[in-house]
Short mmCIF file of C-alpha atoms in Angstrom, two decimals:
data_model
loop_
_atom_site.label_atom_id
_atom_site.label_comp_id
_atom_site.label_asym_id
_atom_site.label_seq_id
_atom_site.Cartn_x
_atom_site.Cartn_y
_atom_site.Cartn_z
CA MET A 1468 109.40 44.21 254.63
CA ASN A 1469 108.01 40.82 255.11
CA LYS A 1470 111.65 39.17 254.82
CA THR A 1471 113.02 41.60 257.36
CA LYS A 1472 110.20 40.93 259.66
CA ASN A 1473 110.55 37.06 259.32
CA LYS A 1474 114.36 37.52 259.74
CA PHE A 1475 113.79 39.22 263.05
CA THR A 1476 111.22 36.70 264.15
CA VAL A 1477 113.71 34.01 263.60
CA ILE A 1478 116.46 35.54 265.48
CA THR A 1479 114.43 36.47 268.19
CA THR A 1480 112.66 33.06 268.51
CA SER A 1481 116.37 31.46 268.53
CA PHE A 1482 117.53 33.91 271.19
CA LEU A 1483 114.55 33.05 273.49
CA ILE A 1484 115.05 29.30 273.02
CA GLN A 1485 118.71 29.65 274.02
CA LEU A 1486 117.69 31.75 276.79
CA ALA A 1487 115.00 29.18 278.12
CA LYS A 1488 117.52 26.28 277.70
CA THR A 1489 119.82 28.50 279.83
CA ILE A 1490 117.65 29.43 282.70
CA LYS A 1491 116.56 25.74 283.00
CA LEU A 1492 120.05 24.84 283.70
CA ILE A 1493 121.38 27.59 285.74
CA LEU A 1494 120.08 25.88 288.91
CA ASN A 1495 121.61 22.54 288.24
CA ILE A 1496 125.24 23.55 287.14
CA TYR A 1497 128.22 24.51 289.28
CA PHE A 1498 131.16 26.04 287.75
CA SER A 1499 134.75 25.96 288.42
CA LYS A 1500 137.29 28.74 287.58
CA ASN A 1501 140.17 28.15 285.35
CA THR A 1502 143.10 30.70 285.95
CA ASN A 1503 143.88 30.17 282.38
CA GLN A 1504 142.25 31.59 279.30
CA SER A 1505 139.03 30.21 277.54
CA ILE A 1506 138.89 26.77 276.21
CA ASN A 1507 140.80 26.00 272.83
CA SER A 1508 138.46 25.80 269.86
CA GLU A 1509 139.47 22.22 269.16
CA ILE A 1510 137.33 20.77 271.87
CA ILE A 1511 134.34 22.86 270.84
CA GLU A 1512 131.52 20.61 269.72
CA THR A 1513 128.35 21.57 267.60
CA GLU A 1514 125.24 22.74 269.23
CA GLU A 1515 123.37 19.68 267.99
CA ASP A 1516 125.86 17.49 269.97
CA SER A 1517 124.90 19.58 273.23
CA ASP A 1518 121.46 18.78 272.53
CA LYS A 1519 121.90 14.94 272.55
CA SER A 1520 123.27 14.84 276.20
CA ASN A 1521 120.79 13.94 278.95
CA ASP A 1522 123.33 14.30 281.57
CA ILE A 1523 123.21 18.06 282.60
CA THR A 1524 126.13 17.39 285.03
CA SER A 1525 128.72 16.61 282.26
CA LYS A 1526 130.50 19.38 280.71
CA ILE A 1527 129.35 19.78 277.22
CA TYR A 1528 131.10 22.59 275.22
CA SER A 1529 129.44 24.27 272.04
CA LEU A 1530 129.89 27.42 270.12
CA SER A 1531 126.73 29.66 270.42
CA PRO A 1532 124.83 31.00 267.30
CA ASP A 1533 125.82 34.45 266.38
CA TYR A 1534 124.60 36.93 269.17
CA SER A 1535 124.27 40.67 268.53
CA ILE A 1536 125.86 43.13 271.05
CA GLU A 1537 122.44 43.65 272.57
CA GLN A 1538 121.78 40.03 273.15
CA LEU A 1539 125.22 39.54 274.81
CA ASP A 1540 124.11 42.46 276.93
CA ALA A 1541 121.07 40.66 277.87
CA ILE A 1542 122.74 37.35 278.56
CA TYR A 1543 124.96 39.27 280.97
CA ASN A 1544 122.18 40.97 282.98
CA THR A 1545 119.72 37.83 283.20
CA ILE A 1546 122.35 35.05 283.76
CA ILE A 1547 125.96 36.42 284.54
CA LEU A 1548 124.73 39.27 286.84
CA LYS A 1549 123.45 36.74 289.56
CA GLN A 1550 125.05 36.06 292.83
CA SER A 1551 124.50 32.22 292.01
CA PHE A 1552 126.80 32.39 288.98
CA TYR A 1553 130.04 33.09 290.55
CA ASN A 1554 129.59 30.64 293.49
CA SER A 1555 131.95 28.75 295.83
CA GLU A 1556 132.31 26.31 293.23
CA TYR A 1557 133.69 28.68 290.85
CA SER A 1558 136.83 29.47 292.88
CA GLN A 1559 137.51 25.87 294.12
CA ASN A 1560 140.80 25.51 292.03
CA TRP A 1561 142.23 28.77 292.81
CA GLU A 1562 145.76 29.13 294.60
CA ILE A 1563 148.06 31.89 295.27
CA THR A 1564 151.06 30.68 293.19
CA PRO A 1565 149.91 32.44 289.86
CA TYR A 1566 148.94 35.63 291.59
CA ARG A 1567 152.43 35.91 293.32
CA ALA A 1568 154.03 35.77 289.80
CA MET A 1569 151.71 38.31 288.73
CA ALA A 1570 152.65 40.67 291.75
CA GLU A 1571 156.24 40.12 290.84
CA MET A 1572 155.40 41.31 287.32
CA ILE A 1573 153.59 44.30 288.14
CA VAL A 1574 155.85 45.47 290.91
CA THR A 1575 159.00 44.78 288.54
CA VAL A 1576 157.57 46.73 285.68
CA ILE A 1577 155.51 49.41 287.00
CA ASN A 1578 156.93 49.66 290.58
CA PRO A 1579 153.68 50.98 292.21
CA LYS A 1580 153.25 52.08 295.85
CA SER A 1581 149.33 51.71 295.56
CA HIS A 1582 147.09 49.36 293.91
CA LEU A 1583 143.45 48.67 293.15
CA ASP A 1584 142.33 44.97 291.79
CA ILE A 1585 138.90 45.32 290.15
CA GLY A 1586 137.30 41.93 289.99
CA CYS A 1587 139.56 40.64 292.90
CA GLY A 1588 137.80 37.46 293.45
CA ILE A 1589 138.93 35.80 296.88
CA GLY A 1590 141.72 38.54 297.07
CA LEU A 1591 144.72 36.49 296.05
CA LEU A 1592 146.35 39.32 293.91
CA VAL A 1593 145.45 41.68 296.73
CA GLN A 1594 147.30 39.55 299.25
CA ALA A 1595 150.29 38.86 297.01
CA MET A 1596 150.69 42.50 296.32
CA ARG A 1597 150.44 43.60 300.01
CA ASP A 1598 153.22 40.80 300.86
CA LYS A 1599 155.30 43.05 298.39
CA GLN A 1600 154.55 45.93 300.61
CA VAL A 1601 152.20 47.35 298.16
CA GLU A 1602 149.12 49.31 299.49
CA SER A 1603 146.63 46.97 297.84
CA CYS A 1604 142.83 46.82 297.88
CA GLY A 1605 140.18 45.21 295.86
CA LEU A 1606 136.62 45.39 294.61
CA GLU A 1607 134.41 42.20 293.99
CA TYR A 1608 130.77 41.59 293.06
CA SER A 1609 130.49 38.14 294.26
CA GLU A 1610 129.34 37.82 297.81
CA SER A 1611 130.34 33.99 297.90
CA LEU A 1612 133.96 34.94 296.64
CA VAL A 1613 134.45 37.84 299.24
CA GLU A 1614 133.42 35.46 301.93
CA GLN A 1615 136.14 32.91 300.97
CA ALA A 1616 138.92 35.67 301.28
CA ASN A 1617 141.56 35.16 303.84
CA SER A 1618 140.44 36.84 307.02
CA SER A 1619 143.55 38.85 307.00
CA ILE A 1620 142.55 40.19 303.34
CA ARG A 1621 138.98 40.66 303.74
CA GLN A 1622 139.10 43.87 305.26
CA TYR A 1623 140.75 45.31 302.13
CA ILE A 1624 138.07 43.94 299.76
CA LYS A 1625 134.79 45.91 299.25
CA ASN A 1626 131.83 43.75 297.88
CA ILE A 1627 130.13 45.97 295.24
CA SER A 1628 129.48 45.42 291.58
CA ILE A 1629 130.88 47.09 288.68
CA GLU A 1630 127.71 49.04 288.17
CA GLU A 1631 127.77 50.27 291.65
CA MET A 1632 131.26 51.32 291.32
CA ILE A 1633 130.48 53.31 288.14
CA LEU A 1634 127.70 55.09 290.05
CA ASP A 1635 129.37 55.94 293.16
CA TRP A 1636 132.97 56.04 292.14
CA GLU A 1637 134.08 58.69 294.54
CA ASN A 1638 133.04 56.74 297.57
CA HIS A 1639 134.83 53.59 296.37
CA PHE A 1640 137.97 54.74 294.88
CA LYS A 1641 141.04 56.63 295.99
CA GLN A 1642 143.71 57.54 293.42
CA LYS A 1643 146.14 54.65 292.77
CA ASP A 1644 149.30 53.98 290.97
CA VAL A 1645 147.81 51.21 289.15
CA ILE A 1646 144.47 49.47 288.74
CA SER A 1647 144.26 45.85 287.63
CA LEU A 1648 141.72 44.01 285.97
CA THR A 1649 143.06 40.44 285.51
CA GLU A 1650 140.90 38.09 283.50
CA VAL A 1651 137.94 40.38 283.98
CA CYS A 1652 137.12 42.32 280.94
CA GLU A 1653 136.22 39.30 278.81
CA HIS A 1654 133.31 38.75 281.50
CA LEU A 1655 131.53 42.26 281.07
CA PRO A 1656 129.54 43.35 277.94
CA ILE A 1657 130.56 46.15 275.93
CA SER A 1658 128.08 48.59 277.20
CA ILE A 1659 129.64 48.33 280.75
CA LEU A 1660 133.42 48.20 279.36
CA GLU A 1661 132.74 51.65 277.75
CA LYS A 1662 131.46 52.96 280.93
CA VAL A 1663 134.28 51.53 283.01
CA PHE A 1664 137.30 52.88 280.62
CA SER A 1665 135.46 56.10 280.22
CA LEU A 1666 135.21 56.52 283.94
CA PHE A 1667 138.97 55.63 284.26
CA SER A 1668 139.81 58.42 281.64
CA GLN A 1669 137.91 60.96 283.77
CA ASN A 1670 139.37 59.79 287.23
CA HIS A 1671 142.40 57.81 287.04
CA LYS A 1672 145.82 59.22 286.08
CA GLY A 1673 147.85 56.12 286.69
CA ALA A 1674 148.46 52.65 284.88
CA ILE A 1675 146.33 50.03 283.99
CA PHE A 1676 147.51 46.43 283.99
CA ALA A 1677 144.98 43.99 282.36
CA THR A 1678 145.07 40.49 281.24
CA ILE A 1679 142.50 39.42 278.67
CA PRO A 1680 142.02 36.21 276.48
CA SER A 1681 142.98 37.83 273.05
CA TYR A 1682 143.17 36.02 269.87
CA GLY A 1683 145.91 36.39 267.01
CA LEU A 1684 149.51 37.54 267.30
CA ASP A 1685 150.55 40.71 268.91
CA SER A 1686 153.43 42.71 267.75
CA THR A 1687 154.86 43.30 271.38
CA PHE A 1688 154.43 39.82 272.97
CA LYS A 1689 154.50 37.79 269.73
CA HIS A 1690 151.72 35.52 270.77
CA GLY A 1691 148.02 35.17 271.57
CA ILE A 1692 145.35 32.57 271.25
CA LYS A 1693 145.49 30.80 267.96
CA VAL A 1694 142.12 30.60 266.13
CA ASN A 1695 141.69 27.13 264.64
CA PRO A 1696 140.09 26.68 261.18
CA ASP A 1697 137.07 24.72 262.64
CA THR A 1698 135.85 28.13 264.18
CA PRO A 1699 135.51 30.07 260.97
CA SER A 1700 133.09 32.66 262.52
CA TRP A 1701 135.84 33.74 264.81
CA LEU A 1702 138.34 34.22 261.86
CA ARG A 1703 135.74 36.18 260.18
CA ASP A 1704 135.26 38.53 263.01
CA MET A 1705 138.98 39.00 263.49
CA GLN A 1706 139.14 40.01 259.73
CA GLU A 1707 136.20 42.46 260.20
CA ASN A 1708 137.97 43.75 263.43
CA ILE A 1709 134.67 43.20 265.66
CA PRO A 1710 134.22 41.26 268.82
CA PHE A 1711 133.10 37.65 268.31
CA LYS A 1712 129.58 37.09 267.61
CA ASN A 1713 129.86 33.53 268.99
CA ILE A 1714 130.73 32.71 272.51
CA VAL A 1715 131.92 29.36 274.04
CA LEU A 1716 128.97 27.59 275.97
CA GLU A 1717 129.32 25.14 278.87
CA ASN A 1718 126.18 23.18 279.04
CA ALA A 1719 124.26 26.05 277.19
CA LEU A 1720 125.73 28.82 279.63
CA PRO A 1721 128.65 31.12 278.87
CA HIS A 1722 131.83 29.42 279.70
CA HIS A 1723 133.55 30.91 282.78
CA GLY A 1724 131.05 33.83 282.08
CA HIS A 1725 133.09 34.86 278.89
CA ILE A 1726 130.89 36.91 276.78
CA THR A 1727 133.29 39.50 275.02
CA LEU A 1728 135.85 37.63 273.11
CA ALA A 1729 138.15 39.49 270.53
CA SER A 1730 141.68 39.87 269.14
CA TYR A 1731 144.56 41.80 270.37
CA ARG A 1732 143.99 44.36 267.65
CA TRP A 1733 140.27 44.96 268.78
CA TRP A 1734 141.28 45.29 272.43
CA THR A 1735 144.00 47.71 271.74
CA GLU A 1736 141.90 49.87 269.68
CA PHE A 1737 138.89 49.69 271.92
CA PHE A 1738 141.40 51.22 274.75
CA LEU A 1739 142.54 53.83 272.46
CA TYR A 1740 139.08 54.80 271.46
CA TYR A 1741 138.06 55.31 275.34
CA GLY A 1742 141.37 57.14 276.08
CA TRP A 1743 144.12 54.57 276.85
CA SER A 1744 147.10 53.63 275.02
CA ARG A 1745 149.48 50.90 275.53
CA ASN A 1746 153.07 51.74 276.88
CA ARG A 1747 155.55 49.74 274.39
CA ASP A 1748 158.61 50.17 276.74
CA LEU A 1749 156.72 48.80 279.79
CA GLU A 1750 155.10 45.99 277.81
CA PHE A 1751 158.52 45.04 276.22
CA SER A 1752 160.02 44.88 279.63
CA CYS A 1753 157.14 42.75 280.74
CA ASN A 1754 157.64 40.39 277.80
CA ARG A 1755 161.50 40.42 278.15
CA ASN A 1756 161.67 39.56 281.89
CA PHE A 1757 158.32 37.33 282.31
CA LYS A 1758 157.74 35.57 279.00
CA HIS A 1759 157.86 32.13 280.65
CA THR A 1760 155.37 33.32 283.22
CA LEU A 1761 153.09 34.61 280.51
CA ILE A 1762 153.11 31.29 278.57
CA THR A 1763 152.90 29.28 281.62
CA TYR A 1764 149.59 30.80 282.76
CA ASN A 1765 148.46 31.81 279.20
CA TRP A 1766 148.28 35.44 280.13
CA ASN A 1767 147.72 38.07 277.34
CA PRO A 1768 148.64 41.40 279.16
CA TYR A 1769 148.00 45.05 278.32
CA ILE A 1770 149.95 47.96 280.18
CA LEU A 1771 148.07 51.07 279.58
CA GLU A 1772 148.54 54.80 280.37
CA PRO A 1773 146.38 57.70 279.36
CA ILE A 1774 146.85 58.85 275.82
CA VAL A 1775 149.12 61.97 275.61
CA GLU A 1776 147.65 65.37 274.77
CA ILE A 1777 148.84 66.73 271.25
CA ASP A 1778 151.02 69.35 272.83
CA ARG A 1779 152.92 66.49 274.80
CA VAL A 1780 153.51 64.14 271.84
CA ASN A 1781 157.30 64.49 272.40
CA GLU A 1782 157.12 63.07 275.72
CA SER A 1783 156.19 59.65 274.01
CA ILE A 1784 159.68 59.36 272.53
CA LYS A 1785 161.12 58.95 275.90
CA SER A 1786 158.33 57.46 277.81
CA GLY A 1787 157.12 54.77 275.35
CA ASN A 1788 153.43 55.57 276.01
CA GLY A 1789 151.54 55.58 272.79
CA LEU A 1790 154.25 54.18 270.59
CA ASN A 1791 153.02 51.76 267.89
CA LEU A 1792 155.04 49.65 265.28
CA GLY A 1793 158.35 50.60 264.02
CA TRP A 1794 160.00 52.04 267.22
CA TYR A 1795 163.10 50.83 268.98
CA ASP A 1796 164.45 51.52 272.59
CA TYR A 1797 165.16 55.17 273.54
CA ASP A 1798 169.09 55.65 273.51
CA ASP A 1799 170.27 58.07 276.37
CA ASP A 1800 173.46 58.57 274.57
CA VAL A 1801 171.73 59.90 271.42
CA LYS A 1802 168.74 61.38 273.02
CA GLY A 1803 166.42 59.98 270.63
CA ARG A 1804 164.31 56.89 269.45
CA TRP A 1805 165.33 54.79 266.51
CA THR A 1806 162.96 53.80 263.73
CA ASP A 1807 163.52 51.69 260.59
CA GLY A 1808 161.67 54.03 258.29
CA PHE A 1809 158.03 53.25 259.27
CA ALA A 1810 156.68 54.27 262.71
CA ARG A 1811 153.21 55.30 264.48
CA ILE A 1812 152.55 57.28 267.57
CA VAL A 1813 148.82 58.03 268.92
CA PHE A 1814 147.78 61.17 270.82
CA LYS A 1815 144.71 63.21 271.87
CA ASN A 1816 143.66 66.05 269.55
CA ASN A 1817 140.88 68.62 269.62
CA SER A 1818 142.56 71.21 267.33
CA SER A 1819 143.26 71.65 263.73
CA ILE A 1820 146.53 70.24 262.55
CA TYR A 1821 148.50 71.79 259.85
CA GLY A 1822 151.90 70.33 260.14
CA ILE A 1823 154.62 68.34 261.95
CA LYS A 1824 157.89 69.55 262.91
CA LEU A 1825 160.60 66.90 263.27
CA LYS A 1826 164.22 66.80 264.54
CA LEU A 1827 166.11 63.83 262.74
CA SER A 1828 169.44 62.56 262.22
CA THR A 1829 171.11 59.22 260.80
CA PRO A 1830 174.19 57.37 261.87
CA ASP A 1831 177.43 57.34 259.78
CA ILE A 1832 177.07 53.86 258.50
CA ASN A 1833 173.77 54.92 256.73
CA ILE A 1834 175.06 55.08 253.14
CA ILE A 1835 172.07 56.99 251.82
CA GLN A 1836 172.89 60.72 251.36
CA ASP A 1837 169.24 61.86 251.75
CA TRP A 1838 165.76 59.96 251.98
CA GLU A 1839 162.08 60.68 251.12
CA LEU A 1840 159.82 61.25 254.12
CA CYS A 1841 156.18 61.33 254.12
CA LEU A 1842 153.60 61.72 256.91
CA ARG A 1843 150.02 60.81 257.43
CA VAL A 1844 147.56 61.46 260.33
CA ASP A 1845 144.51 59.22 260.68
CA SER A 1846 141.54 59.37 263.36
CA LEU A 1847 140.09 56.46 265.15
CA ALA A 1848 136.21 55.81 264.52
CA LYS A 1849 133.91 53.15 265.18
CA ASP A 1850 130.70 51.75 263.63
CA TYR A 1851 127.68 50.29 265.26
CA ASN A 1852 129.18 46.80 265.23
CA TYR A 1853 132.00 48.06 267.30
CA LYS A 1854 134.36 47.76 264.22
CA PHE A 1855 137.21 50.23 264.70
CA ILE A 1856 138.33 52.08 261.63
CA TRP A 1857 141.33 54.22 261.10
CA ASN A 1858 140.21 57.10 258.80
CA PRO A 1859 143.12 59.03 257.13
CA CYS A 1860 142.54 62.65 257.47
CA LEU A 1861 145.87 64.45 256.60
CA ILE A 1862 148.86 63.68 254.39
CA SER A 1863 152.03 65.30 253.57
CA LYS A 1864 153.81 65.45 249.97
CA PRO A 1865 156.86 63.37 250.06
CA ILE A 1866 159.70 65.33 250.78
CA GLU A 1867 163.60 64.87 250.42
CA VAL A 1868 165.32 65.09 253.80
CA PRO A 1869 169.15 65.74 253.39
CA ARG A 1870 171.39 63.75 255.54
CA LYS A 1871 174.22 65.68 257.44
CA SER A 1872 176.59 63.42 259.32
CA GLU A 1873 176.30 63.60 263.17
CA THR A 1874 174.19 66.56 262.74
CA GLU A 1875 170.46 66.72 263.64
CA VAL A 1876 168.16 68.10 260.80
CA GLU A 1877 165.15 70.15 261.73
CA VAL A 1878 162.40 69.68 259.22
CA GLU A 1879 158.91 71.32 259.11
CA ILE A 1880 156.38 69.33 256.94
CA LEU A 1881 152.97 70.69 255.88
CA LEU A 1882 149.76 68.58 256.04
CA PHE A 1883 147.03 68.44 253.33
CA PRO A 1884 143.55 67.05 253.57
CA PHE A 1885 143.37 63.33 252.52
CA LYS A 1886 141.20 62.81 249.57
CA SER A 1887 139.73 59.52 249.53
CA VAL A 1888 136.44 57.92 248.68
CA ASP A 1889 133.63 59.25 250.85
CA VAL A 1890 132.64 56.90 253.66
CA GLU A 1891 129.95 57.61 256.19
CA LEU A 1892 131.75 57.35 259.67
CA PRO A 1893 130.21 58.06 263.05
CA SER A 1894 131.33 60.84 265.03
CA LEU A 1895 135.02 60.94 265.93
CA PRO A 1896 136.63 60.86 269.19
CA ASN A 1897 139.87 62.70 269.98
CA CYS A 1898 142.26 59.81 269.29
CA TRP A 1899 144.62 60.34 266.35
CA ARG A 1900 147.57 58.49 264.84
CA LEU A 1901 150.71 59.99 263.17
CA ASN A 1902 152.41 57.81 260.67
CA ILE A 1903 156.12 58.36 259.84
CA MET A 1904 156.84 56.60 256.41
CA SER A 1905 159.93 56.51 254.29
CA SER A 1906 159.40 54.79 250.96
CA LYS A 1907 162.95 54.96 249.77
CA PHE A 1908 164.65 54.17 253.12
CA SER A 1909 164.89 50.27 253.98
CA PRO A 1910 167.79 49.47 256.30
CA LYS A 1911 167.13 45.76 255.72
CA ASP A 1912 167.99 46.25 252.00
CA TYR A 1913 171.43 47.06 252.79
CA ASP A 1914 172.12 44.40 255.27
CA LEU A 1915 175.35 46.07 256.48
CA SER A 1916 174.95 45.44 260.28
CA PRO A 1917 173.06 43.17 262.41
CA ASN A 1918 172.10 46.09 264.47
CA VAL A 1919 169.06 47.76 263.04
CA LYS A 1920 169.96 50.94 265.09
CA GLU A 1921 172.91 51.39 263.04
CA LEU A 1922 170.92 51.73 259.99
CA GLY A 1923 167.97 53.55 261.27
CA ILE A 1924 166.60 57.19 261.49
CA VAL A 1925 166.73 58.82 264.69
CA VAL A 1926 163.78 60.92 265.80
CA HIS A 1927 164.89 63.36 268.49
CA SER A 1928 161.67 65.32 268.83
CA ILE A 1929 158.21 65.67 267.34
CA GLU A 1930 156.17 68.76 267.49
CA ILE A 1931 152.44 68.75 266.01
CA LEU A 1932 151.62 72.22 264.60
CA VAL A 1933 147.96 73.46 265.26
CA ASP A 1934 146.13 76.44 264.24
CA ASP A 1935 145.58 78.30 267.54
CA ARG A 1936 143.10 80.63 265.91
CA LEU A 1937 140.45 77.84 265.87
#
């Protein structure tokens, strides 16, 4: 008990010292916004090096001690959520060229008629979208940034905080085709992010376009921010699949106001937990057409749509919404989606699932006469550290699926409770994942064609069978 109390005292004292240093410096430090992502960890110095500097006007970077979710929340409320933080100096290097590139990306990939930019700053994306004949408006917390907006754009910007938006959503929001949060989410604590995306789930039916500094590789965009060996705590947190406990400090203050840093995987699963799935087709289109733009401005994008309901899972095959690894383009000639023997799809569920009905086929070049198929259904959970966990719930017995040339095969596969070591998990949301697996079928083993589609399995339809009596 005494050890626990002493540990708590040390943590509290450390936090109070850090907070005191921050408050002392806040009136003396000006900030400038970088449209790129957070600084590379190679230039991070130790906290001891930061303490040696007596020149508070120089920029000394350091890595904070481990902060809890609650401590980061407190930093947001006591430091970042002040009008003096995002001041006129913060936006001194902003110019419209990147935002024109972003507007081109959004219009090309999503093609919206209406748009809302949350955290719009001085309104550059709003201006760029309106130049493309999109009905665009923005919300911005900083009074200083709103005052700097072009006079022709200022009328389309509302000066409110995220908290005010959450409390009075109906008066500040009209249904839009797309909501953008560009380099915004990392400025907000998890407690606010939860409320924002839960609010979107209840009130927004369109798309969300977000860019967030994201660490590690992504299966769609094939890039992310590299974590260097000199920041082992970030590597630790990525492996644990939790938001980073350490943040970058600039003269002892959160660098650019970034307090929520995490990997591509963590952000993806955070969105899923609160009802938003990535649209694989739209993101592939974004990467295919704008890869140079993404690399130039160091943007890590997410194109989100509401997770499909369980009775509409089949729509994902064509739309691309909620498809994870293992899927290839929808083929209008075949009326199906190709997979190479392992594929995932996410959906909402409040029912009791007992089976899956699939309609499948294989191309002539596939020399396998039949193949073994297995299905597993997982549910998404999180613990108190905001670690996201896929919990296996149901699994099928491996079944042999016969191959019939140029003929679709319909199979109904029963699912059984997944038996595993009991692990205490928090209450589960309604986000689930279907895994389609084939242990015997691996097209790459045969190497008969450079086109994996000629060797894959075609999924024409998916129906998840539920017990309506429950």
